[in-house]
């Protein structure tokens, strides 16, 4: 994320001000990198993210989204199938 935001700052684009410390932009960046195409987002500049993303960023985004999917699957299994 730092690399992408540093490159965006060179172009005069600032990171979102509404996400100071929360980390929501991390998941938005990861989703954009994995999709590989930009749409009309009000929250982040997706085209700049795609332009500045490196190959390692794609792998990191895949690990982040994969671990989030596993967390949700395990939480659902625990909620529905484990007796209380």
PDB file of C-alpha atoms in Angstrom:
ATOM      1  CA  UNK A   1       0.000   0.000   0.000  1.00  0.00           C
ATOM      2  CA  UNK A   2       2.814   2.399   0.795  1.00  0.00           C
ATOM      3  CA  UNK A   3       4.360   1.895  -2.627  1.00  0.00           C
ATOM      4  CA  UNK A   4       1.079   2.599  -4.400  1.00  0.00           C
ATOM      5  CA  UNK A   5       0.283   5.652  -2.278  1.00  0.00           C
ATOM      6  CA  UNK A   6       3.830   6.981  -2.739  1.00  0.00           C
ATOM      7  CA  UNK A   7       3.534   6.685  -6.521  1.00  0.00           C
ATOM      8  CA  UNK A   8       0.088   8.276  -6.447  1.00  0.00           C
ATOM      9  CA  UNK A   9       1.477  11.170  -4.371  1.00  0.00           C
ATOM     10  CA  UNK A  10       4.058  11.813  -7.104  1.00  0.00           C
ATOM     11  CA  UNK A  11       1.119  12.367  -9.474  1.00  0.00           C
ATOM     12  CA  UNK A  12      -0.530  14.699  -6.964  1.00  0.00           C
ATOM     13  CA  UNK A  13      -3.159  12.226  -5.768  1.00  0.00           C
ATOM     14  CA  UNK A  14      -3.683  11.957  -2.021  1.00  0.00           C
ATOM     15  CA  UNK A  15      -4.879   8.825  -0.173  1.00  0.00           C
ATOM     16  CA  UNK A  16      -8.478   8.940   1.039  1.00  0.00           C
ATOM     17  CA  UNK A  17      -8.867  11.218   4.045  1.00  0.00           C
ATOM     18  CA  UNK A  18     -11.811   9.258   5.421  1.00  0.00           C
ATOM     19  CA  UNK A  19      -9.650   6.178   6.138  1.00  0.00           C
ATOM     20  CA  UNK A  20      -7.033   7.256   8.629  1.00  0.00           C
ATOM     21  CA  UNK A  21      -6.104   4.146  10.589  1.00  0.00           C
ATOM     22  CA  UNK A  22      -9.185   2.044   9.833  1.00  0.00           C
ATOM     23  CA  UNK A  23      -7.721   0.017   6.963  1.00  0.00           C
ATOM     24  CA  UNK A  24     -10.716  -0.053   4.640  1.00  0.00           C
ATOM     25  CA  UNK A  25      -8.636   1.149   1.700  1.00  0.00           C
ATOM     26  CA  UNK A  26      -6.431  -1.945   2.000  1.00  0.00           C
ATOM     27  CA  UNK A  27      -9.292  -4.245   1.050  1.00  0.00           C
ATOM     28  CA  UNK A  28     -10.413  -1.856  -1.705  1.00  0.00           C
ATOM     29  CA  UNK A  29      -6.884  -1.768  -3.135  1.00  0.00           C
ATOM     30  CA  UNK A  30      -6.649  -5.580  -2.958  1.00  0.00           C
ATOM     31  CA  UNK A  31      -9.992  -6.071  -4.699  1.00  0.00           C
ATOM     32  CA  UNK A  32      -9.032  -3.592  -7.435  1.00  0.00           C
ATOM     33  CA  UNK A  33      -5.637  -5.233  -7.993  1.00  0.00           C
ATOM     34  CA  UNK A  34      -7.179  -8.696  -8.263  1.00  0.00           C
ATOM     35  CA  UNK A  35      -9.886  -7.528 -10.666  1.00  0.00           C
ATOM     36  CA  UNK A  36      -7.324  -5.808 -12.882  1.00  0.00           C
ATOM     37  CA  UNK A  37      -9.762  -3.255 -14.247  1.00  0.00           C
ATOM     38  CA  UNK A  38     -11.162   0.028 -13.020  1.00  0.00           C
ATOM     39  CA  UNK A  39     -14.735   1.163 -12.673  1.00  0.00           C
ATOM     40  CA  UNK A  40     -16.294   4.398 -11.447  1.00  0.00           C
ATOM     41  CA  UNK A  41     -15.549   4.266  -7.740  1.00  0.00           C
ATOM     42  CA  UNK A  42     -16.288   7.234  -5.526  1.00  0.00           C
ATOM     43  CA  UNK A  43     -13.852   6.160  -2.826  1.00  0.00           C
ATOM     44  CA  UNK A  44     -10.487   5.462  -4.511  1.00  0.00           C
ATOM     45  CA  UNK A  45      -8.743   6.127  -7.832  1.00  0.00           C
ATOM     46  CA  UNK A  46      -8.746   2.599  -9.209  1.00  0.00           C
ATOM     47  CA  UNK A  47      -6.951   3.408 -12.455  1.00  0.00           C
ATOM     48  CA  UNK A  48      -3.926   4.761 -10.563  1.00  0.00           C
ATOM     49  CA  UNK A  49      -3.883   1.705  -8.324  1.00  0.00           C
ATOM     50  CA  UNK A  50      -3.798  -0.613 -11.331  1.00  0.00           C
ATOM     51  CA  UNK A  51      -1.059   1.456 -12.991  1.00  0.00           C
ATOM     52  CA  UNK A  52       1.220   1.394  -9.929  1.00  0.00           C
ATOM     53  CA  UNK A  53       0.577  -2.136  -8.668  1.00  0.00           C
ATOM     54  CA  UNK A  54       3.522  -4.523  -8.876  1.00  0.00           C
ATOM     55  CA  UNK A  55       3.424  -8.284  -9.361  1.00  0.00           C
ATOM     56  CA  UNK A  56       4.093  -8.819  -5.647  1.00  0.00           C
ATOM     57  CA  UNK A  57       1.073  -6.622  -4.890  1.00  0.00           C
ATOM     58  CA  UNK A  58      -1.126  -9.051  -6.824  1.00  0.00           C
ATOM     59  CA  UNK A  59       0.144 -11.967  -4.711  1.00  0.00           C
ATOM     60  CA  UNK A  60      -0.318 -10.015  -1.480  1.00  0.00           C
ATOM     61  CA  UNK A  61      -3.853  -9.065  -2.527  1.00  0.00           C
ATOM     62  CA  UNK A  62      -4.621 -12.713  -3.307  1.00  0.00           C
ATOM     63  CA  UNK A  63      -3.356 -13.807   0.132  1.00  0.00           C
ATOM     64  CA  UNK A  64      -5.388 -11.079   1.845  1.00  0.00           C
ATOM     65  CA  UNK A  65      -8.628 -11.915   0.030  1.00  0.00           C
ATOM     66  CA  UNK A  66      -8.050 -15.667   0.383  1.00  0.00           C
ATOM     67  CA  UNK A  67      -7.494 -15.414   4.118  1.00  0.00           C
ATOM     68  CA  UNK A  68     -10.608 -13.251   4.467  1.00  0.00           C
ATOM     69  CA  UNK A  69     -12.650 -15.838   2.547  1.00  0.00           C
ATOM     70  CA  UNK A  70     -11.312 -18.624   4.780  1.00  0.00           C
ATOM     71  CA  UNK A  71     -12.172 -16.606   7.879  1.00  0.00           C
ATOM     72  CA  UNK A  72     -15.749 -16.129   6.692  1.00  0.00           C
ATOM     73  CA  UNK A  73     -16.118 -19.813   5.760  1.00  0.00           C
ATOM     74  CA  UNK A  74     -14.789 -20.976   9.131  1.00  0.00           C
ATOM     75  CA  UNK A  75     -17.010 -18.502  10.967  1.00  0.00           C
ATOM     76  CA  UNK A  76     -20.056 -19.782   9.073  1.00  0.00           C
ATOM     77  CA  UNK A  77     -19.133 -23.410   9.809  1.00  0.00           C
ATOM     78  CA  UNK A  78     -18.622 -22.585  13.465  1.00  0.00           C
ATOM     79  CA  UNK A  79     -21.911 -20.748  13.699  1.00  0.00           C
ATOM     80  CA  UNK A  80     -24.118 -23.263  11.909  1.00  0.00           C
ATOM     81  CA  UNK A  81     -22.508 -26.630  12.639  1.00  0.00           C
ATOM     82  CA  UNK A  82     -20.904 -26.506  16.080  1.00  0.00           C
ATOM     83  CA  UNK A  83     -23.247 -27.294  18.956  1.00  0.00           C
ATOM     84  CA  UNK A  84     -23.394 -24.873  21.859  1.00  0.00           C
TER      85      UNK A  84
END
